[in-house]
Short mmCIF file of C-alpha atoms in Angstrom, two decimals:
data_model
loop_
_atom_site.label_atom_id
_atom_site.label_comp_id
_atom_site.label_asym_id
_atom_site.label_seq_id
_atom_site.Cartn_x
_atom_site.Cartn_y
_atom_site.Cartn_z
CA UNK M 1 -6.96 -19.74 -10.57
CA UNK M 2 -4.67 -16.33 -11.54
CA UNK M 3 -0.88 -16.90 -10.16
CA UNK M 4 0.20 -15.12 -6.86
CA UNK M 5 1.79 -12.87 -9.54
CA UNK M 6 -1.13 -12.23 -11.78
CA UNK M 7 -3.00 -10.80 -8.71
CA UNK M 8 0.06 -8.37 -7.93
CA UNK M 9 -0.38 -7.03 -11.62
CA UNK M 10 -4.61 -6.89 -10.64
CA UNK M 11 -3.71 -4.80 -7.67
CA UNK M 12 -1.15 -2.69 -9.73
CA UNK M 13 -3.72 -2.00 -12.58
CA UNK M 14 -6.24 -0.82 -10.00
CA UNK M 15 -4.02 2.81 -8.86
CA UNK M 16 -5.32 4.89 -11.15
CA UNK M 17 -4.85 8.92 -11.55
CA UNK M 18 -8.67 10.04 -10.53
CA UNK M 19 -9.58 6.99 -9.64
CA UNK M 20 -7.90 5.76 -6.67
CA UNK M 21 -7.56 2.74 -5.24
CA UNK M 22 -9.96 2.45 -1.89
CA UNK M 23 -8.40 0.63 1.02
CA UNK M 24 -10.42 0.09 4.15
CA UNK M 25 -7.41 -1.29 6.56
CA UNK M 26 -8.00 -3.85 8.79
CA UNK M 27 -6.09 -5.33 11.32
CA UNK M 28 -6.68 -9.14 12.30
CA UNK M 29 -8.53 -11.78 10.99
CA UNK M 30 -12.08 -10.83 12.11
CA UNK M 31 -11.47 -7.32 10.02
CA UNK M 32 -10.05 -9.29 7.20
CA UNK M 33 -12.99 -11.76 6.54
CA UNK M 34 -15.32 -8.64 6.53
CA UNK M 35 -13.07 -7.03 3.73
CA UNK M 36 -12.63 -10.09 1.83
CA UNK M 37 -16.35 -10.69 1.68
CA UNK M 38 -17.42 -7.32 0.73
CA UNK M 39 -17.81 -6.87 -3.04
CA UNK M 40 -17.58 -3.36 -3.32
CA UNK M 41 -13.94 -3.51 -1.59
CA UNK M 42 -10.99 -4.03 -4.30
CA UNK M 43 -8.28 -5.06 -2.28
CA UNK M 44 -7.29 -5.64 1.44
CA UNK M 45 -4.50 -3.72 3.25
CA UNK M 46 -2.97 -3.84 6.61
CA UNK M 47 -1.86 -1.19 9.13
CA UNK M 48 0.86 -1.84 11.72
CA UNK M 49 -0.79 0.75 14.19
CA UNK M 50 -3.61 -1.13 14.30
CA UNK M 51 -2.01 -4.49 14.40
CA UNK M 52 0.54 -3.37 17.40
CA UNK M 53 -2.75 -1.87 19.25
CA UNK M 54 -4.86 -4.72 18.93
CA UNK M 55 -2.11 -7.06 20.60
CA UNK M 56 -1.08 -4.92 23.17
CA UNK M 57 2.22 -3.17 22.01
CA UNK M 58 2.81 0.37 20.77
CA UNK M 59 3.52 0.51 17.07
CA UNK M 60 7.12 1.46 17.49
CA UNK M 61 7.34 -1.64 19.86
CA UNK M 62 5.69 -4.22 17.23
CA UNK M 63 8.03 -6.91 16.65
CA UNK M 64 8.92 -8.62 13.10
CA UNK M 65 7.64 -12.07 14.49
CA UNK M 66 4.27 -10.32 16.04
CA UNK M 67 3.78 -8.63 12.91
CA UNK M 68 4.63 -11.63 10.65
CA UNK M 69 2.30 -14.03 13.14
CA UNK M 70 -0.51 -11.18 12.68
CA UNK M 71 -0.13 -10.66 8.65
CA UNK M 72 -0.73 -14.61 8.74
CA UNK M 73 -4.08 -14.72 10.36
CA UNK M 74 -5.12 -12.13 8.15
CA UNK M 75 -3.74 -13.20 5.03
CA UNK M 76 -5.17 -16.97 5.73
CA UNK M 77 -8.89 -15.26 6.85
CA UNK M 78 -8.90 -13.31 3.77
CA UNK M 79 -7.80 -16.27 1.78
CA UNK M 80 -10.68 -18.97 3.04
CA UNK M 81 -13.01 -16.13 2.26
CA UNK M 82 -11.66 -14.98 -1.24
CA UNK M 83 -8.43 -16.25 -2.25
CA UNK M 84 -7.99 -13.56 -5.71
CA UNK M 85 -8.83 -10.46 -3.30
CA UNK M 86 -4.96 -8.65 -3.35
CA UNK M 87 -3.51 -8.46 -0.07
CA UNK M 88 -0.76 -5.40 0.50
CA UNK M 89 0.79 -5.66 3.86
CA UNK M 90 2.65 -2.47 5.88
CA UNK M 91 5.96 -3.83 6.87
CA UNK M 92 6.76 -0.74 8.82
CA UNK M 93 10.93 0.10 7.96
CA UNK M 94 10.98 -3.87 7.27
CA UNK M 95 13.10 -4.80 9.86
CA UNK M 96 16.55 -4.46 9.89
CA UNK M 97 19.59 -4.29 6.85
CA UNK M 98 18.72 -4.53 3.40
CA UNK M 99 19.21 -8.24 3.87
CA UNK M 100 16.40 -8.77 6.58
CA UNK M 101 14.71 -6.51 4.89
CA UNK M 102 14.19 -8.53 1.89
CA UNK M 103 13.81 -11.60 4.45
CA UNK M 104 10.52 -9.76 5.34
CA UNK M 105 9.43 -9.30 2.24
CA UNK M 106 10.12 -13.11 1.00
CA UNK M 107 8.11 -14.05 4.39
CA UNK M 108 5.32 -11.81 3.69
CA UNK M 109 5.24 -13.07 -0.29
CA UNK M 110 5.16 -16.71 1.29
CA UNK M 111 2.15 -15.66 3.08
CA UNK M 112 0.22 -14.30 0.20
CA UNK M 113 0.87 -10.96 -0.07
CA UNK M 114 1.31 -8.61 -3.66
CA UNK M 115 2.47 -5.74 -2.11
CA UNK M 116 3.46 -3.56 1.19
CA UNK M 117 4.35 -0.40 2.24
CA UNK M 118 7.88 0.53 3.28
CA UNK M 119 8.59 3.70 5.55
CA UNK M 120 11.98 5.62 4.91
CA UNK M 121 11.83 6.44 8.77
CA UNK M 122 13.85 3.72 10.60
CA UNK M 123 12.56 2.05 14.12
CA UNK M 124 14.61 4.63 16.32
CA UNK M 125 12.78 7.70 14.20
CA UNK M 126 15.57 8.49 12.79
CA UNK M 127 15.09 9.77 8.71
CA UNK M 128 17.38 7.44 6.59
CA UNK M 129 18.98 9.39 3.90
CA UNK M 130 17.64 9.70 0.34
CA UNK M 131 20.01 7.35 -1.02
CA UNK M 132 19.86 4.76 1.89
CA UNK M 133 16.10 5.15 1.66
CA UNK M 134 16.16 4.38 -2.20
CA UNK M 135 18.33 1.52 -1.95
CA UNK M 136 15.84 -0.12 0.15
CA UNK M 137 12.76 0.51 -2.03
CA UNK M 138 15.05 -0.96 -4.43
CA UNK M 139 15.55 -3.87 -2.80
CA UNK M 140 11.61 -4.66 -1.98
CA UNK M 141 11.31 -4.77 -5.78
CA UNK M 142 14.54 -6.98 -6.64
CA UNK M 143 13.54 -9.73 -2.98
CA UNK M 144 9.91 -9.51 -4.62
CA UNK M 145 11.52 -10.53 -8.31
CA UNK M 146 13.45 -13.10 -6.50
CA UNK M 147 10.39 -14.43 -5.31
CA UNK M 148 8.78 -14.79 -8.23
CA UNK M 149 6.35 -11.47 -8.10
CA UNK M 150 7.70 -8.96 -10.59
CA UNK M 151 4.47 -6.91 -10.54
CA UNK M 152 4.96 -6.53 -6.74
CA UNK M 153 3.09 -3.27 -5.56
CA UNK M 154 5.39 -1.17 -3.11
CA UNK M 155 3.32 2.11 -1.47
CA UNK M 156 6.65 3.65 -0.75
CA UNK M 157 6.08 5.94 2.20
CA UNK M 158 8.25 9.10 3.27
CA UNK M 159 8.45 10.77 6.99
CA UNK M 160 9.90 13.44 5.56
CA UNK M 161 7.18 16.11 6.78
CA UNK M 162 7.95 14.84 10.97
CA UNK M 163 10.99 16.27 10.61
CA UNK M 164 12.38 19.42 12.38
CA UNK M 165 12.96 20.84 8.45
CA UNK M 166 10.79 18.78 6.29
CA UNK M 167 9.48 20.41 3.75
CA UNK M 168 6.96 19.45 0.77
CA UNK M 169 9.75 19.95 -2.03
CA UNK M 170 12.29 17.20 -0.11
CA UNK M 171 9.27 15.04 -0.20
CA UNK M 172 8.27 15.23 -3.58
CA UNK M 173 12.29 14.89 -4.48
CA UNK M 174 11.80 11.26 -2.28
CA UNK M 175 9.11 10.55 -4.02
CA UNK M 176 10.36 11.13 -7.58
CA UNK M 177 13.13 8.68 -6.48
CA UNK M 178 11.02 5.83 -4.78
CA UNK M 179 9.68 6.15 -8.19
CA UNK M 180 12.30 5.64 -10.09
CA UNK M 181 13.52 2.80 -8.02
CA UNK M 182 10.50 1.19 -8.76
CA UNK M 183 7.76 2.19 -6.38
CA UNK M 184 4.08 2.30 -7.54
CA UNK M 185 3.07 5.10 -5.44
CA UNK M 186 4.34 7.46 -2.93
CA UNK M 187 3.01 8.34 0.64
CA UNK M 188 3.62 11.00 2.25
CA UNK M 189 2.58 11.01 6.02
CA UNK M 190 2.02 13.35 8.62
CA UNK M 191 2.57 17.80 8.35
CA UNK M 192 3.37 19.86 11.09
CA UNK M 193 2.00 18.66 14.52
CA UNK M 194 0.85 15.73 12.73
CA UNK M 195 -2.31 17.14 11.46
CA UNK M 196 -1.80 15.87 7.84
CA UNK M 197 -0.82 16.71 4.58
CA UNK M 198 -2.79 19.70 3.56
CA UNK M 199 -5.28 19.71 -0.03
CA UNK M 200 -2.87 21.93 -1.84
CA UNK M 201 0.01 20.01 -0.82
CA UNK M 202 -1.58 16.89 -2.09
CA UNK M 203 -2.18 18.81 -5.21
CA UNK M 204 1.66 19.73 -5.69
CA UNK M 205 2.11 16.03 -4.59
CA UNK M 206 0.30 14.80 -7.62
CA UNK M 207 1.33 17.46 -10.23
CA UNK M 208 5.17 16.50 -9.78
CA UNK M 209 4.63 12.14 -9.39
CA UNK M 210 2.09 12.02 -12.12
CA UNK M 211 -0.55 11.14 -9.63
CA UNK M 212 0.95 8.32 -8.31
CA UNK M 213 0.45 9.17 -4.52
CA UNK M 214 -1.14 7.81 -1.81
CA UNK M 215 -3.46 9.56 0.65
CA UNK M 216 -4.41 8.74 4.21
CA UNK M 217 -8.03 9.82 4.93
CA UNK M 218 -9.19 11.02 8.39
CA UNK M 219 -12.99 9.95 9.27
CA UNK M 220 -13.46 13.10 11.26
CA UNK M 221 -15.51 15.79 10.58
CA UNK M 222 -13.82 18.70 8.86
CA UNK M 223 -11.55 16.86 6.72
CA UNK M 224 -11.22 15.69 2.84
CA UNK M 225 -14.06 13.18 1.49
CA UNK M 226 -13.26 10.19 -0.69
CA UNK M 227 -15.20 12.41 -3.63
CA UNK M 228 -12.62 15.63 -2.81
CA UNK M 229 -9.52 13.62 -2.66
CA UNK M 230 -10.26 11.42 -5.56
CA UNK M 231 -10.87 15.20 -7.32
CA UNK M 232 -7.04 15.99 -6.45
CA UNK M 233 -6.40 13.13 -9.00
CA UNK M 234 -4.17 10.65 -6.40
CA UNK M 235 -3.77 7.06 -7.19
CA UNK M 236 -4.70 5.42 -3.60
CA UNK M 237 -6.61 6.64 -0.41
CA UNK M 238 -5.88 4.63 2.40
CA UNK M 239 -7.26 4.93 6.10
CA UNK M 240 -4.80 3.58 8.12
CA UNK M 241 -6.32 2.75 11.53
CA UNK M 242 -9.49 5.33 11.48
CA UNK M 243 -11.65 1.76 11.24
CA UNK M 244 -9.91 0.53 14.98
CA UNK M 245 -10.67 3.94 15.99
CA UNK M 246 -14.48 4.23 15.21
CA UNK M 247 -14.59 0.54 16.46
CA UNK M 248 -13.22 1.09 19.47
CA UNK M 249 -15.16 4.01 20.29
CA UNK M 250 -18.50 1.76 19.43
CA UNK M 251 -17.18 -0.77 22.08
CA UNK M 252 -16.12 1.66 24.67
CA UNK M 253 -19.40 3.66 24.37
CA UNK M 254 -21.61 0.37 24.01
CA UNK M 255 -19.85 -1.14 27.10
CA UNK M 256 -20.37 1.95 29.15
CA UNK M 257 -23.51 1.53 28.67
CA UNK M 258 -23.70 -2.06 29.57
CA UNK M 259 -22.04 -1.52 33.05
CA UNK M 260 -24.66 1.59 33.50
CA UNK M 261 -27.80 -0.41 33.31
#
């Protein structure tokens, strides 16, 4: 059996320039048995949206020990189903100062998890500074040394763009830092109104971090396939919670129809 740490370096080795990482979030344990069992899926990869939604809460309101109680179901599912798939867990802000912050990430290592992703936006919305936001990517990687997982993969994720002034230039400038503080990749979420980051901005996105970026893809009509974005050259495509989405809309639509016959 590979060490909790040789997985970490299996999930590391799999962002590649081109060939991106494919992550198919889920969100409990039902969603994380179907991951873990399909072959063709690399990895499994949580999304706090999701996780807050399917117990109730908004995502803003999702609390460390709901999150950390959710992230075990899943991790333990995944694990009775295929215990070498890498698991890479959102932590949201991770929860407090730099000290509960690496308190989350020693709690989600004890679980099972090889990597997360760590916002620079804190639980109020409020942007934390460059330097503040560097110190605590720095920090992921030094709690997951501590814990015995050097090759810990952090998706280090800017808000940069929801801000009154954001621009794409402050968020490559993040990125190049989250980088240098040890980040694998860089995420940039959201655009004006929300709508996502546009094809040419992923483009400038991967010229200036090497590739190294991370993607969310939107399962709507009208937007980038996994072929385009993969032709941008990123290093991970994620979905974040499009899956709950297009499952929810099945069970709405299926239980409309139900209470219709």
């Amino acid at each position: 059996m590979p060490t909790q740490n040789d997985i970490a370096k299996h999930l590391r080795s799999l962002h590649q320039p081109g060939n991106p990482l494919i992550l198919t979030n889920v969100h409990d344990a039902a969603t994380a048995s179907i991951i873990a069992s399909l072959p063709a899926a690399p990895a499994i990869a949580t999304g706090s949206y999701a996780i807050a939604a399917s117990i109730g809460v908004d995502d803003n309101a999702l609390t460390k020990a709901q999150h950390l109680t959710a992230i075990a179901a899943i991790a333990a599912s995944a694990r009775a189903i295929n215990p070498t798939k890498p698991l890479t867990v959102d932590v949201q802000d991770g929860y407090g100062d730099v000290s509960e912050l690496a308190d989350t990430i020693a709690q989600v290592i004890a679980l099972g998890a090889v990597g997360c992703n760590i916002e620079d936006m804190d639980a109020n919305g409020v942007l934390r500074s460059v330097d503040e936001a560097v110190a605590r990517v720095g920090a992921v990687v030094q709690a997951a040394k501590a814990a015995g997982i050097p090759d810990f993969v952090v998706n280090a994720r800017t808000d940069v763009l929801l801000t009154k002034n954001g621009t794409i230039e402050e968020a490559i400038k993040r990125g190049r830092a989250f980088l240098e503080a040890g980040a694998t990749t860089v995420f940039v979420w959201g655009g004006p109104s929300g709508e996502g980051v546009s094809s040419v901005e992923v483009q400038r996105l991967v010229d200036a971090l090497g590739g190294m970026v991370n993607v969310k893809m939107n399962l709507k009509d009208g937007f980038l396939s996994v072929k385009e974005i993969r032709a941008l050259g990123v290093a991970r495509v994620s979905v974040g919670p499009e899956l709950w989405r297009t499952a929810m809309k099945a069970f709405t639509e299926r239980a409309t129809q139900v209470l219709a016959m």
